[in-house]
Amino acid sequence: MTDSVINRLVAGPPAPGHRISFIRLGSLRTLDLTELYEQSGHVAAYLRSLGVEAGDRIGILAANSLEWVLLDLAALRLKVVVAGFEPGKFTDAGELVARYGLTVVFTDQDVPADAPAAVRTFTDVAEAARQAWPEPPGPVVYEPEDVTTIKFTSGSTGEPKGLGATVGSIDASMQAVQEIFEHRGDDNLFVFLPLSLLQQRYWLYSALCFGHDATVTTYEAAFAALGTARPTVVMGVPAFFEAARQQISQDAARADGVAPEAARRAAARRLFGDRIRYLWTGSAPADREVLRYLTDAGLPIYEGYGLNETCIVSKNHPGAHREGSVGRVLRGKEVLFDEAGVILVRSEHPVNQRYEFAEPGDSERMFVADGVVRTGDLGYVDEDGFLFVRGRADDVIVLGNGKKVIVRRIEEHMRTSPAIEECVVFCPAQTSLVAVVSPSSDTADLEAIAEQLARTNASFGRDEQIRKVVVASPRPSIANGMLTSQFKPKRQAIFAAFQSEITNNQDGIHAQ
């Protein structure tokens, strides 16, 4: 395991010639990866001066930035565990110290005068990176079971659960992805989702180990940054690519005297640049119409599947792609099914076999015998080895007549309308279905929603009819707690917000 990605990363500086760029609204900073490595050594020395030692845990509560990356690399060079906290989901840096056993926590937010001494600012990190410390850290060696980071679940219900990610799981995932996508010297991987999500840091580790460029920005600045970055690979959640489709469609519609297909392709290049090799999506179900639209516009997009608890399980890619699937299972992973059709995943190198922070019983429900993870998703594998996900086992509605309804297919059909951004189906009385839809704009197009309801009901059987639609106002968002940080709907929160409308006996379409 001494030749793992993580061990290669900490063994010494990368080969020169590749760069990392940091784009914020109105600013751009670029440095060679060798300079990044050198500065991370300065930050590692600074951490040691604070008394941080191998096996300690540090926290990072901040938006994506150079300081975030330097702290993460410095921690790897000291065998220190990083707990990444997403701003908005976590707010009080001082409170995190005791809750998660942190030696120190760094933040880009204002630090109150009465904050614990363990709370440090990113200004301290930036100053440390510029200093020439007398003793850079010596080399360290990781074993497969060593933990480098604490991952936190998206928190669709309750408090986010913490999970220690092992070196073996990181290496296995990165090696498998490198085999199928072959990231190379002329690639520039675009990172804009929070670096608190470990998979986003994979692409920076990839740049250092496999030799290519990387660009880091934030979700808010992503579309504006694409033109400057000219990436070859963009990885994002389905909601981001749905927004991209809307922008491309609106831009293409303004092209006079140009064939529609040519107009879409030109608009796609204006938005994403002229170097895109492929787009990557996952973390939530992707709309097939969006995937098809972007691919036809010259932006091939590939959907995959995985959980925090499993890392990447399967992935479509240029050599093996089947529409509607989440790809073939990656090397080192095995997909099994229980008697109810729930997907189980066995990993050659598990992420872990328990949660570090969770409620009693959570680990036992997720991590079953022999290191197998129970995903909670329903699915099947076709005759060619492609994995299909049908929905969540918890989202199967059992009607009073015993009929089981998998709501995901119905929700996806409703979302094919441009007027509908999100759809969540409930069955409050076990007799008929009620959909809560989030309109695509603040002013809901009720006529278009009604037309889509009619199309959806015509496409499904008698027991799968939507009797009523509640048009959500306010629209679900991360800020109001109805979407996770990866833009997945929080069903319980949405039901609680619109319970009276969902459960009353009035049929039809109801706007707030």
XYZ file of N, CA and C in Angstrom, residues 21-123:
309
model
N -5.723 26.719 -9.903
C -6.248 28.087 -9.920
C -7.396 28.197 -8.932
N -7.504 29.349 -8.301
C -8.586 29.636 -7.372
C -9.331 30.856 -7.881
N -10.593 30.684 -8.199
C -11.403 31.764 -8.758
C -12.510 32.107 -7.771
N -12.533 33.341 -7.345
C -13.646 33.887 -6.572
C -14.230 35.006 -7.403
N -15.405 35.452 -7.055
C -16.027 36.531 -7.823
C -15.098 37.747 -7.824
N -14.542 38.050 -8.993
C -13.677 39.218 -9.129
C -12.208 38.967 -8.891
N -11.793 37.724 -8.649
C -10.373 37.490 -8.396
C -9.943 36.134 -8.950
N -8.664 36.046 -9.295
C -8.069 34.818 -9.813
C -6.661 34.698 -9.258
N -6.345 33.522 -8.700
C -4.986 33.263 -8.232
C -4.563 31.899 -8.749
N -3.393 31.837 -9.356
C -2.894 30.596 -9.936
C -1.481 30.342 -9.431
N -1.187 29.084 -9.078
C 0.163 28.724 -8.691
C 0.488 27.315 -9.162
N 1.774 27.071 -9.359
C 2.229 25.752 -9.773
C 1.977 24.765 -8.634
N 1.711 23.507 -8.992
C 1.453 22.504 -7.962
C 2.670 22.290 -7.068
N 3.869 22.528 -7.589
C 5.051 22.430 -6.734
C 5.036 23.517 -5.666
N 4.568 24.717 -6.036
C 4.453 25.803 -5.067
C 3.368 25.482 -4.031
N 2.260 24.888 -4.495
C 1.205 24.474 -3.573
C 1.763 23.487 -2.545
N 2.543 22.540 -3.018
C 3.115 21.532 -2.114
C 4.063 22.197 -1.113
N 4.879 23.117 -1.606
C 5.818 23.810 -0.716
C 5.072 24.583 0.367
N 4.030 25.312 -0.024
C 3.279 26.085 0.952
C 2.563 25.183 1.956
N 2.106 23.999 1.500
C 1.459 23.090 2.438
C 2.445 22.609 3.499
N 3.743 22.510 3.130
C 4.766 22.179 4.121
C 4.909 23.266 5.160
N 4.828 24.538 4.735
C 4.879 25.650 5.688
C 3.700 25.575 6.655
N 2.515 25.274 6.122
C 1.329 25.198 6.974
C 1.422 24.004 7.916
N 2.013 22.895 7.441
C 2.208 21.743 8.323
C 3.124 22.105 9.488
N 4.193 22.842 9.206
C 5.087 23.283 10.277
C 4.353 24.198 11.250
N 3.494 25.049 10.728
C 2.694 25.927 11.580
C 1.765 25.108 12.482
N 1.145 24.072 11.926
C 0.272 23.226 12.753
C 1.060 22.577 13.876
N 2.261 22.124 13.570
C 3.092 21.532 14.623
C 3.422 22.554 15.706
N 3.614 23.814 15.303
C 3.913 24.850 16.300
C 2.735 25.090 17.235
N 1.536 24.725 16.795
C 0.347 24.838 17.645
C 0.155 23.616 18.531
N 1.039 22.640 18.396
C 0.921 21.429 19.189
C 0.125 20.327 18.531
N -0.193 20.484 17.259
C -0.952 19.463 16.538
C -0.020 18.313 16.186
N -0.434 17.087 16.526
C 0.407 15.917 16.307
C -0.346 14.859 15.518
N 0.410 13.871 15.033
C -0.197 12.763 14.298
C -1.304 12.127 15.127
N -2.439 11.867 14.472
C -3.578 11.281 15.163
C -4.555 12.301 15.701
N -4.138 13.576 15.794
C -5.063 14.631 16.228
C -6.085 14.902 15.126
N -7.099 15.643 15.502
C -8.161 15.999 14.550
C -8.286 17.519 14.503
N -8.251 18.061 13.269
C -8.484 19.502 13.106
C -9.774 19.704 12.308
N -10.396 20.859 12.509
C -11.617 21.175 11.786
C -11.405 22.331 10.825
N -12.185 22.340 9.737
C -12.157 23.437 8.768
C -13.603 23.823 8.482
N -13.967 25.041 8.820
C -15.304 25.576 8.579
C -15.148 26.795 7.687
N -15.278 26.598 6.369
C -14.977 27.689 5.444
C -15.427 27.333 4.041
N -15.553 28.366 3.227
C -15.811 28.183 1.806
C -14.531 27.749 1.100
N -14.668 27.232 -0.120
C -13.517 26.784 -0.902
C -12.502 27.906 -1.084
N -11.244 27.591 -0.895
C -10.186 28.597 -1.030
C -8.831 27.914 -1.000
N -7.789 28.689 -1.284
C -6.421 28.179 -1.198
C -6.116 27.710 0.218
N -6.537 28.477 1.214
C -6.244 28.108 2.604
C -6.854 26.751 2.955
N -8.053 26.477 2.443
C -8.705 25.185 2.692
C -7.805 24.048 2.165
N -7.341 24.204 0.939
C -6.524 23.165 0.312
C -5.198 22.999 1.052
N -4.574 24.105 1.431
C -3.298 24.026 2.144
C -3.448 23.307 3.475
N -4.516 23.593 4.211
C -4.735 22.915 5.489
C -4.930 21.414 5.287
N -5.680 21.046 4.274
C -5.935 19.629 4.021
C -4.641 18.899 3.664
N -3.842 19.476 2.775
C -2.576 18.847 2.395
C -1.596 18.815 3.567
N -1.585 19.882 4.359
C -0.701 19.919 5.528
C -1.076 18.821 6.517
N -2.364 18.621 6.723
C -2.813 17.569 7.639
C -2.395 16.192 7.137
N -2.505 15.965 5.823
C -2.062 14.688 5.268
C -0.577 14.463 5.518
N 0.209 15.505 5.424
C 1.657 15.370 5.605
C 2.049 15.138 7.060
N 1.088 15.333 7.983
C 1.354 15.099 9.408
C 0.594 13.896 9.956
N -0.199 13.215 9.108
C -1.096 12.140 9.559
C -2.096 12.673 10.585
N -2.612 13.857 10.294
C -3.640 14.498 11.112
C -4.976 14.351 10.389
N -6.036 14.084 11.123
C -7.360 13.866 10.546
C -8.079 15.199 10.363
N -8.679 15.395 9.183
C -9.422 16.620 8.881
C -10.918 16.351 9.001
N -11.599 17.223 9.717
C -13.066 17.222 9.741
C -13.520 18.479 9.010
N -14.101 18.299 7.835
C -14.546 19.438 7.028
C -16.000 19.753 7.312
N -16.276 20.992 7.684
C -17.630 21.427 8.034
C -18.142 22.412 7.000
N -19.298 22.135 6.474
C -19.851 22.987 5.424
C -20.519 24.219 6.021
N -20.129 25.432 5.588
C -20.784 26.639 6.092
C -22.286 26.589 5.813
N -23.066 27.056 6.754
C -24.517 26.997 6.619
C -25.085 25.807 7.347
N -24.479 24.641 7.136
C -24.903 23.453 7.877
C -24.321 23.495 9.287
N -23.087 23.986 9.397
C -22.441 24.206 10.682
C -22.111 25.699 10.763
N -22.300 26.298 11.914
C -22.131 27.752 12.016
C -21.189 28.192 13.126
N -21.199 27.525 14.261
C -20.442 27.967 15.427
C -19.141 27.184 15.517
N -18.035 27.791 15.096
C -16.746 27.093 15.101
C -16.342 26.693 16.509
N -16.593 27.548 17.481
C -16.223 27.244 18.851
C -16.947 26.034 19.400
N -18.212 25.894 19.063
C -19.005 24.764 19.547
C -18.515 23.444 18.971
N -17.907 23.485 17.779
C -17.433 22.265 17.125
C -16.243 21.645 17.844
N -15.470 22.455 18.551
C -14.236 21.971 19.183
C -14.532 20.825 20.135
N -15.469 21.049 21.051
C -15.786 20.015 22.040
C -16.595 18.881 21.431
N -17.536 19.226 20.534
C -18.431 18.199 19.991
C -17.664 17.136 19.212
N -16.634 17.558 18.455
C -15.934 16.615 17.592
C -14.488 16.360 18.014
N -14.119 16.784 19.210
C -12.788 16.488 19.723
C -11.674 17.074 18.886
N -11.778 18.364 18.538
C -10.809 19.010 17.661
C -9.678 19.643 18.467
N -8.460 19.456 18.000
C -7.331 20.162 18.603
C -7.374 21.634 18.245
N -7.776 21.923 17.016
C -7.900 23.293 16.542
C -8.912 23.298 15.400
N -9.603 24.409 15.215
C -10.528 24.556 14.105
C -10.232 25.877 13.413
N -10.215 25.843 12.076
C -9.927 27.029 11.282
C -11.188 27.467 10.551
N -11.387 28.780 10.449
C -12.579 29.296 9.798
C -12.260 30.579 9.046
N -13.046 30.842 8.000
C -12.925 32.114 7.280
C -13.971 33.112 7.768
N -14.689 32.753 8.809
C -15.712 33.624 9.361
C -15.119 34.481 10.479
N -15.876 35.517 10.864
C -15.436 36.343 11.987
C -15.430 35.513 13.266
N -14.378 35.666 14.063
C -14.246 34.909 15.300
C -14.571 35.835 16.476
N -15.595 35.496 17.266
C -15.938 36.341 18.417
C -14.789 36.424 19.422
N -14.762 37.497 20.152
C -13.684 37.704 21.122
C -13.671 36.628 22.198
N -14.843 36.069 22.509
C -14.921 35.066 23.565
C -14.819 33.633 23.037
N -14.413 33.465 21.773
C -14.283 32.127 21.205
C -13.135 31.386 21.871
N -13.200 30.052 21.924
C -12.090 29.281 22.500
C -10.787 29.557 21.761
N -9.666 29.392 22.458
C -8.352 29.630 21.852
C -8.082 28.683 20.695
N -8.791 27.564 20.672
C -8.589 26.583 19.600
C -9.169 27.037 18.266
N -9.919 28.129 18.254
C -10.499 28.641 17.011
C -9.513 29.611 16.368
N -9.126 29.326 15.127
C -8.159 30.143 14.400
C -8.757 30.614 13.077
N -8.215 31.691 12.554
C -8.739 32.255 11.312
C -7.890 31.834 10.120
N -8.471 31.993 8.929
C -7.724 31.706 7.700
C -6.599 32.714 7.485
N -6.689 33.867 8.117
C -5.599 34.835 8.022
C -4.317 34.238 8.598
